Amino acid sequence: MVFHRWDYDLENLKCFREAIDIVEQNIASIFDIIDFFVERDLREIPATHAWHDRLIRRLKKFVSLTELWVNKAEWRLITDWDGKLRRKPFLAMINIFEKPHRQLKRIIRILESWKDAIKRERRRILTFVFPWIMDEINKMRVIELECNLGQLSITFVFQDTTWSPHSPFNITVWLKNHRKGTTKTIEPAEAEEILKKRIERLERWLSRECELERATWTMRYVKNIMEG
């Protein structure tokens, strides 16, 4: 299960909405790639040197093709317009499948370290790590993306349903109330509306706060000039 959490602030709420759109647009083809790879390349443990080498190449290609990048805001101290240091959002790219990909790359390194071994030894190591490959790939069939909204949190769960003739994936949205300790499912459209309202509310609040701060700074600046 792949899990990522976005924090409660304006930039991350916007990034979360964008990430949901990106995943919805691309996840069907990625789930198809996962199914075809498991069906055709992981049917059985490779029995020859050529099959072993091919599996390594195919694993590398699989990791490359299933990368799915989205934005996430990280906060850093930078010099603001008035010369003061403030925490500002910096957009960083993250791979939705970062954790299983990292594990698959470790498995690839293990397999490559046995490339020069005899056939019997290579099959022995493959027999040992083969369940790990399947386990990490199966984790990619379910994606959880959570956004913290203060007292509430919204979690989008994308599940592989490529076996179904109706849709290649299923979306379930969970709304958790941390104060009441309750959790319920809601429609994706309802979750989008909640996110939209939170973003609009934060934008209004930040706009008023920024105007007040600039007005206060201007008054102090004029006062210093008049007194100086």
PDB file of C-alpha atoms in Angstrom:
ATOM      1  CA  MET A   1       0.000   0.000   0.000  1.00  0.00           C
ATOM      2  CA  VAL A   2       1.479   3.334  -1.057  1.00  0.00           C
ATOM      3  CA  PHE A   3       0.730   6.154   1.354  1.00  0.00           C
ATOM      4  CA  HIS A   4       1.415   9.912   1.147  1.00  0.00           C
ATOM      5  CA  ARG A   5       0.149  12.697   3.422  1.00  0.00           C
ATOM      6  CA  TRP A   6      -0.238  16.382   2.597  1.00  0.00           C
ATOM      7  CA  ASP A   7      -0.227  18.946   5.436  1.00  0.00           C
ATOM      8  CA  TYR A   8      -2.907  21.520   6.248  1.00  0.00           C
ATOM      9  CA  ASP A   9      -1.867  24.729   4.459  1.00  0.00           C
ATOM     10  CA  LEU A  10      -2.945  26.547   1.320  1.00  0.00           C
ATOM     11  CA  GLU A  11      -0.129  25.384  -0.980  1.00  0.00           C
ATOM     12  CA  ASN A  12      -0.441  21.748   0.052  1.00  0.00           C
ATOM     13  CA  LEU A  13      -4.227  21.790  -0.371  1.00  0.00           C
ATOM     14  CA  LYS A  14      -3.708  23.003  -3.935  1.00  0.00           C
ATOM     15  CA  CYS A  15      -0.997  20.363  -4.487  1.00  0.00           C
ATOM     16  CA  PHE A  16      -3.302  17.668  -3.102  1.00  0.00           C
ATOM     17  CA  ARG A  17      -6.121  18.579  -5.516  1.00  0.00           C
ATOM     18  CA  GLU A  18      -3.626  18.569  -8.385  1.00  0.00           C
ATOM     19  CA  ALA A  19      -2.202  15.201  -7.259  1.00  0.00           C
ATOM     20  CA  ILE A  20      -5.678  13.634  -7.228  1.00  0.00           C
ATOM     21  CA  ASP A  21      -6.263  14.828 -10.810  1.00  0.00           C
ATOM     22  CA  ILE A  22      -2.872  13.516 -11.982  1.00  0.00           C
ATOM     23  CA  VAL A  23      -3.437  10.102 -10.369  1.00  0.00           C
ATOM     24  CA  GLU A  24      -6.942   9.810 -11.855  1.00  0.00           C
ATOM     25  CA  GLN A  25      -5.606  10.590 -15.343  1.00  0.00           C
ATOM     26  CA  ASN A  26      -2.655   8.171 -15.234  1.00  0.00           C
ATOM     27  CA  ILE A  27      -3.410   5.366 -12.792  1.00  0.00           C
ATOM     28  CA  ALA A  28      -5.434   3.207 -15.213  1.00  0.00           C
ATOM     29  CA  SER A  29      -2.480   2.749 -17.591  1.00  0.00           C
ATOM     30  CA  ILE A  30      -0.105   2.103 -14.674  1.00  0.00           C
ATOM     31  CA  PHE A  31      -2.400  -0.589 -13.272  1.00  0.00           C
ATOM     32  CA  ASP A  32      -2.476  -2.143 -16.765  1.00  0.00           C
ATOM     33  CA  ILE A  33       1.332  -2.168 -16.865  1.00  0.00           C
ATOM     34  CA  ILE A  34       1.415  -3.848 -13.446  1.00  0.00           C
ATOM     35  CA  ASP A  35      -1.033  -6.557 -14.577  1.00  0.00           C
ATOM     36  CA  PHE A  36       0.802  -7.293 -17.830  1.00  0.00           C
ATOM     37  CA  PHE A  37       4.175  -7.363 -16.075  1.00  0.00           C
ATOM     38  CA  VAL A  38       2.995  -9.827 -13.420  1.00  0.00           C
ATOM     39  CA  GLU A  39       1.213 -12.003 -15.991  1.00  0.00           C
ATOM     40  CA  ARG A  40       4.026 -12.190 -18.549  1.00  0.00           C
ATOM     41  CA  ASP A  41       7.299 -11.628 -16.696  1.00  0.00           C
ATOM     42  CA  LEU A  42       6.577 -13.118 -13.280  1.00  0.00           C
ATOM     43  CA  ARG A  43       4.755 -16.304 -14.291  1.00  0.00           C
ATOM     44  CA  GLU A  44       7.602 -18.436 -12.995  1.00  0.00           C
ATOM     45  CA  ILE A  45      11.086 -18.179 -11.555  1.00  0.00           C
ATOM     46  CA  PRO A  46      13.665 -17.737 -14.394  1.00  0.00           C
ATOM     47  CA  ALA A  47      15.510 -21.005 -15.034  1.00  0.00           C
ATOM     48  CA  THR A  48      18.406 -19.802 -17.216  1.00  0.00           C
ATOM     49  CA  HIS A  49      21.053 -17.060 -17.252  1.00  0.00           C
ATOM     50  CA  ALA A  50      19.251 -15.350 -20.145  1.00  0.00           C
ATOM     51  CA  TRP A  51      15.948 -15.287 -18.273  1.00  0.00           C
ATOM     52  CA  HIS A  52      17.689 -13.988 -15.168  1.00  0.00           C
ATOM     53  CA  ASP A  53      19.303 -11.124 -17.128  1.00  0.00           C
ATOM     54  CA  ARG A  54      16.005 -10.377 -18.866  1.00  0.00           C
ATOM     55  CA  LEU A  55      14.172 -10.151 -15.533  1.00  0.00           C
ATOM     56  CA  ILE A  56      16.699  -7.581 -14.276  1.00  0.00           C
ATOM     57  CA  ARG A  57      16.256  -5.463 -17.432  1.00  0.00           C
ATOM     58  CA  ARG A  58      12.478  -5.750 -17.262  1.00  0.00           C
ATOM     59  CA  LEU A  59      12.391  -4.792 -13.580  1.00  0.00           C
ATOM     60  CA  LYS A  60      14.416  -1.662 -14.308  1.00  0.00           C
ATOM     61  CA  LYS A  61      12.070  -0.755 -17.152  1.00  0.00           C
ATOM     62  CA  PHE A  62       9.029  -1.477 -14.980  1.00  0.00           C
ATOM     63  CA  VAL A  63      10.242   0.901 -12.260  1.00  0.00           C
ATOM     64  CA  SER A  64      10.918   3.590 -14.854  1.00  0.00           C
ATOM     65  CA  LEU A  65       7.527   3.272 -16.570  1.00  0.00           C
ATOM     66  CA  THR A  66       5.466   3.304 -13.358  1.00  0.00           C
ATOM     67  CA  GLU A  67       6.932   6.500 -11.882  1.00  0.00           C
ATOM     68  CA  LEU A  68       4.153   9.001 -11.171  1.00  0.00           C
ATOM     69  CA  TRP A  69       5.335  12.458 -10.060  1.00  0.00           C
ATOM     70  CA  VAL A  70       3.222  15.039  -8.193  1.00  0.00           C
ATOM     71  CA  ASN A  71       3.906  18.264  -6.284  1.00  0.00           C
ATOM     72  CA  LYS A  72       4.142  18.642  -2.531  1.00  0.00           C
ATOM     73  CA  ALA A  73       4.940  21.874  -0.657  1.00  0.00           C
ATOM     74  CA  GLU A  74       7.904  21.907   1.728  1.00  0.00           C
ATOM     75  CA  TRP A  75       8.407  24.880   4.023  1.00  0.00           C
ATOM     76  CA  ARG A  76      11.732  26.753   4.037  1.00  0.00           C
ATOM     77  CA  LEU A  77      13.035  29.958   5.630  1.00  0.00           C
ATOM     78  CA  ILE A  78      13.534  32.684   3.008  1.00  0.00           C
ATOM     79  CA  THR A  79      13.945  36.490   3.086  1.00  0.00           C
ATOM     80  CA  ASP A  80      10.574  38.145   2.482  1.00  0.00           C
ATOM     81  CA  TRP A  81       9.684  41.530   0.911  1.00  0.00           C
ATOM     82  CA  ASP A  82      10.391  43.424   4.168  1.00  0.00           C
ATOM     83  CA  GLY A  83      13.769  41.770   4.717  1.00  0.00           C
ATOM     84  CA  LYS A  84      12.564  39.387   7.437  1.00  0.00           C
ATOM     85  CA  LEU A  85      13.017  35.634   7.419  1.00  0.00           C
ATOM     86  CA  ARG A  86       9.732  33.785   6.952  1.00  0.00           C
ATOM     87  CA  ARG A  87       8.654  30.219   6.276  1.00  0.00           C
ATOM     88  CA  LYS A  88       7.576  29.974   2.643  1.00  0.00           C
ATOM     89  CA  PRO A  89       6.373  26.970   0.616  1.00  0.00           C
ATOM     90  CA  PHE A  90       8.782  25.375  -1.841  1.00  0.00           C
ATOM     91  CA  LEU A  91       7.285  22.930  -4.337  1.00  0.00           C
ATOM     92  CA  ALA A  92       9.052  19.561  -4.400  1.00  0.00           C
ATOM     93  CA  MET A  93       8.313  16.657  -6.744  1.00  0.00           C
ATOM     94  CA  ILE A  94       7.527  13.288  -5.154  1.00  0.00           C
ATOM     95  CA  ASN A  95       6.982   9.900  -6.762  1.00  0.00           C
ATOM     96  CA  ILE A  96       3.674   8.318  -5.729  1.00  0.00           C
ATOM     97  CA  PHE A  97       5.330   4.861  -5.837  1.00  0.00           C
ATOM     98  CA  GLU A  98       8.498   5.973  -4.061  1.00  0.00           C
ATOM     99  CA  LYS A  99       8.498   3.306  -1.314  1.00  0.00           C
ATOM    100  CA  PRO A 100       7.879   0.160  -3.440  1.00  0.00           C
ATOM    101  CA  HIS A 101      10.241   1.493  -6.131  1.00  0.00           C
ATOM    102  CA  ARG A 102      12.990   1.947  -3.562  1.00  0.00           C
ATOM    103  CA  GLN A 103      12.539  -1.657  -2.444  1.00  0.00           C
ATOM    104  CA  LEU A 104      12.494  -2.959  -6.042  1.00  0.00           C
ATOM    105  CA  LYS A 105      15.749  -1.136  -6.774  1.00  0.00           C
ATOM    106  CA  ARG A 106      17.316  -2.863  -3.765  1.00  0.00           C
ATOM    107  CA  ILE A 107      16.142  -6.222  -5.137  1.00  0.00           C
ATOM    108  CA  ILE A 108      17.633  -5.348  -8.548  1.00  0.00           C
ATOM    109  CA  ARG A 109      20.994  -4.645  -6.853  1.00  0.00           C
ATOM    110  CA  ILE A 110      20.836  -8.055  -5.156  1.00  0.00           C
ATOM    111  CA  LEU A 111      20.119  -9.817  -8.467  1.00  0.00           C
ATOM    112  CA  GLU A 112      22.882  -7.926 -10.280  1.00  0.00           C
ATOM    113  CA  SER A 113      25.419  -8.913  -7.633  1.00  0.00           C
ATOM    114  CA  TRP A 114      24.733 -12.588  -8.536  1.00  0.00           C
ATOM    115  CA  LYS A 115      25.034 -12.161 -12.323  1.00  0.00           C
ATOM    116  CA  ASP A 116      28.383 -13.963 -12.481  1.00  0.00           C
ATOM    117  CA  ALA A 117      27.344 -16.863 -10.283  1.00  0.00           C
ATOM    118  CA  ILE A 118      26.679 -20.341 -11.636  1.00  0.00           C
ATOM    119  CA  LYS A 119      23.180 -21.289 -12.752  1.00  0.00           C
ATOM    120  CA  ARG A 120      22.334 -23.183  -9.568  1.00  0.00           C
ATOM    121  CA  GLU A 121      23.351 -20.266  -7.324  1.00  0.00           C
ATOM    122  CA  ARG A 122      21.464 -17.713  -9.423  1.00  0.00           C
ATOM    123  CA  ARG A 123      18.298 -19.776  -9.234  1.00  0.00           C
ATOM    124  CA  ARG A 124      18.755 -20.122  -5.482  1.00  0.00           C
ATOM    125  CA  ILE A 125      18.911 -16.350  -4.939  1.00  0.00           C
ATOM    126  CA  LEU A 126      16.000 -15.812  -7.338  1.00  0.00           C
ATOM    127  CA  THR A 127      13.889 -18.334  -5.434  1.00  0.00           C
ATOM    128  CA  PHE A 128      14.701 -16.431  -2.270  1.00  0.00           C
ATOM    129  CA  VAL A 129      13.859 -12.882  -3.497  1.00  0.00           C
ATOM    130  CA  PHE A 130      11.007 -13.726  -5.897  1.00  0.00           C
ATOM    131  CA  PRO A 131       8.284 -13.390  -3.188  1.00  0.00           C
ATOM    132  CA  TRP A 132       9.699  -9.952  -2.310  1.00  0.00           C
ATOM    133  CA  ILE A 133       9.237  -8.794  -5.914  1.00  0.00           C
ATOM    134  CA  MET A 134       5.613  -9.927  -5.930  1.00  0.00           C
ATOM    135  CA  ASP A 135       4.978  -8.353  -2.528  1.00  0.00           C
ATOM    136  CA  GLU A 136       6.306  -4.914  -3.536  1.00  0.00           C
ATOM    137  CA  ILE A 137       4.419  -4.943  -6.842  1.00  0.00           C
ATOM    138  CA  ASN A 138       1.181  -5.937  -5.092  1.00  0.00           C
ATOM    139  CA  LYS A 139       1.599  -2.911  -2.798  1.00  0.00           C
ATOM    140  CA  MET A 140       1.375  -0.736  -5.909  1.00  0.00           C
ATOM    141  CA  ARG A 141      -2.164  -1.970  -6.595  1.00  0.00           C
ATOM    142  CA  VAL A 142      -3.571   0.218  -3.784  1.00  0.00           C
ATOM    143  CA  ILE A 143      -2.718   3.903  -3.354  1.00  0.00           C
ATOM    144  CA  GLU A 144      -3.703   6.044  -0.374  1.00  0.00           C
ATOM    145  CA  LEU A 145      -3.406   9.840  -0.569  1.00  0.00           C
ATOM    146  CA  GLU A 146      -4.355  11.736   2.583  1.00  0.00           C
ATOM    147  CA  CYS A 147      -4.807  15.451   3.225  1.00  0.00           C
ATOM    148  CA  ASN A 148      -4.911  16.822   6.766  1.00  0.00           C
ATOM    149  CA  LEU A 149      -7.587  19.547   7.192  1.00  0.00           C
ATOM    150  CA  GLY A 150      -7.069  20.267  10.869  1.00  0.00           C
ATOM    151  CA  GLN A 151      -9.930  18.563  12.722  1.00  0.00           C
ATOM    152  CA  LEU A 152     -10.773  16.637   9.558  1.00  0.00           C
ATOM    153  CA  SER A 153      -8.734  14.551   7.128  1.00  0.00           C
ATOM    154  CA  ILE A 154      -9.636  13.244   3.675  1.00  0.00           C
ATOM    155  CA  THR A 155      -8.127  10.042   2.274  1.00  0.00           C
ATOM    156  CA  PHE A 156      -8.475   9.024  -1.377  1.00  0.00           C
ATOM    157  CA  VAL A 157      -7.954   5.281  -1.929  1.00  0.00           C
ATOM    158  CA  PHE A 158      -7.293   4.122  -5.513  1.00  0.00           C
ATOM    159  CA  GLN A 159      -7.587   0.338  -5.932  1.00  0.00           C
ATOM    160  CA  ASP A 160      -6.670  -1.767  -8.958  1.00  0.00           C
ATOM    161  CA  THR A 161      -9.759  -3.328 -10.572  1.00  0.00           C
ATOM    162  CA  THR A 162      -8.353  -4.051 -14.050  1.00  0.00           C
ATOM    163  CA  TRP A 163     -10.050  -7.467 -13.825  1.00  0.00           C
ATOM    164  CA  SER A 164     -13.419  -5.661 -13.961  1.00  0.00           C
ATOM    165  CA  PRO A 165     -15.009  -4.888 -17.347  1.00  0.00           C
ATOM    166  CA  HIS A 166     -16.481  -1.658 -15.959  1.00  0.00           C
ATOM    167  CA  SER A 167     -13.471   0.324 -14.675  1.00  0.00           C
ATOM    168  CA  PRO A 168      -9.703  -0.282 -14.333  1.00  0.00           C
ATOM    169  CA  PHE A 169      -9.695   1.264 -10.855  1.00  0.00           C
ATOM    170  CA  ASN A 170     -12.002   2.063  -7.968  1.00  0.00           C
ATOM    171  CA  ILE A 171     -11.976   5.249  -5.835  1.00  0.00           C
ATOM    172  CA  THR A 172     -13.040   5.266  -2.182  1.00  0.00           C
ATOM    173  CA  VAL A 173     -12.913   8.497  -0.167  1.00  0.00           C
ATOM    174  CA  TRP A 174     -12.747   8.458   3.643  1.00  0.00           C
ATOM    175  CA  LEU A 175     -13.572  11.508   5.773  1.00  0.00           C
ATOM    176  CA  LYS A 176     -12.200  11.308   9.312  1.00  0.00           C
ATOM    177  CA  ASN A 177     -13.250  13.622  12.137  1.00  0.00           C
ATOM    178  CA  HIS A 178     -10.359  13.615  14.630  1.00  0.00           C
ATOM    179  CA  ARG A 179     -12.292  15.520  17.308  1.00  0.00           C
ATOM    180  CA  LYS A 180     -15.258  13.125  17.297  1.00  0.00           C
ATOM    181  CA  GLY A 181     -13.190  10.053  16.410  1.00  0.00           C
ATOM    182  CA  THR A 182     -15.525   9.083  13.550  1.00  0.00           C
ATOM    183  CA  THR A 183     -14.797   7.958   9.991  1.00  0.00           C
ATOM    184  CA  LYS A 184     -17.222   7.711   7.065  1.00  0.00           C
ATOM    185  CA  THR A 185     -17.101   7.307   3.293  1.00  0.00           C
ATOM    186  CA  ILE A 186     -18.109  10.183   1.026  1.00  0.00           C
ATOM    187  CA  GLU A 187     -18.391  10.698  -2.716  1.00  0.00           C
ATOM    188  CA  PRO A 188     -15.334  12.070  -4.571  1.00  0.00           C
ATOM    189  CA  ALA A 189     -17.391  15.085  -5.694  1.00  0.00           C
ATOM    190  CA  GLU A 190     -18.243  15.865  -2.049  1.00  0.00           C
ATOM    191  CA  ALA A 191     -14.565  15.634  -1.104  1.00  0.00           C
ATOM    192  CA  GLU A 192     -13.677  17.992  -3.967  1.00  0.00           C
ATOM    193  CA  GLU A 193     -16.248  20.488  -2.686  1.00  0.00           C
ATOM    194  CA  ILE A 194     -14.795  20.338   0.844  1.00  0.00           C
ATOM    195  CA  LEU A 195     -11.281  20.955  -0.514  1.00  0.00           C
ATOM    196  CA  LYS A 196     -12.513  23.811  -2.714  1.00  0.00           C
ATOM    197  CA  LYS A 197     -14.196  25.570   0.224  1.00  0.00           C
ATOM    198  CA  ARG A 198     -11.114  25.134   2.449  1.00  0.00           C
ATOM    199  CA  ILE A 199      -8.861  26.604  -0.241  1.00  0.00           C
ATOM    200  CA  GLU A 200     -11.182  29.606  -0.755  1.00  0.00           C
ATOM    201  CA  ARG A 201     -11.371  30.196   3.002  1.00  0.00           C
ATOM    202  CA  LEU A 202      -7.578  30.075   3.404  1.00  0.00           C
ATOM    203  CA  GLU A 203      -7.056  32.393   0.433  1.00  0.00           C
ATOM    204  CA  ARG A 204      -9.436  34.997   1.938  1.00  0.00           C
ATOM    205  CA  TRP A 205      -7.783  34.709   5.356  1.00  0.00           C
ATOM    206  CA  LEU A 206      -4.244  35.020   3.958  1.00  0.00           C
ATOM    207  CA  SER A 207      -5.279  37.947   1.772  1.00  0.00           C
ATOM    208  CA  ARG A 208      -6.655  39.887   4.774  1.00  0.00           C
ATOM    209  CA  GLU A 209      -3.635  38.974   6.911  1.00  0.00           C
ATOM    210  CA  CYS A 210      -1.206  40.098   4.185  1.00  0.00           C
ATOM    211  CA  GLU A 211      -3.029  43.411   3.672  1.00  0.00           C
ATOM    212  CA  LEU A 212      -3.041  44.104   7.426  1.00  0.00           C
ATOM    213  CA  GLU A 213       0.655  43.216   7.763  1.00  0.00           C
ATOM    214  CA  ARG A 214       1.659  45.446   4.830  1.00  0.00           C
ATOM    215  CA  ALA A 215      -0.448  48.332   6.167  1.00  0.00           C
ATOM    216  CA  THR A 216       1.157  47.992   9.613  1.00  0.00           C
ATOM    217  CA  TRP A 217       4.660  47.904   8.087  1.00  0.00           C
ATOM    218  CA  THR A 218       3.892  51.003   5.952  1.00  0.00           C
ATOM    219  CA  MET A 219       2.614  52.951   8.968  1.00  0.00           C
ATOM    220  CA  ARG A 220       5.746  52.108  10.946  1.00  0.00           C
ATOM    221  CA  TYR A 221       7.940  53.091   7.990  1.00  0.00           C
ATOM    222  CA  VAL A 222       6.198  56.495   7.616  1.00  0.00           C
ATOM    223  CA  LYS A 223       6.344  57.054  11.385  1.00  0.00           C
ATOM    224  CA  ASN A 224      10.104  56.397  11.423  1.00  0.00           C
ATOM    225  CA  ILE A 225      10.655  58.882   8.567  1.00  0.00           C
ATOM    226  CA  MET A 226       8.581  61.580  10.286  1.00  0.00           C
ATOM    227  CA  GLU A 227      10.325  61.057  13.608  1.00  0.00           C
ATOM    228  CA  GLY A 228      13.770  60.809  12.016  1.00  0.00           C
TER     229      GLY A 228
END
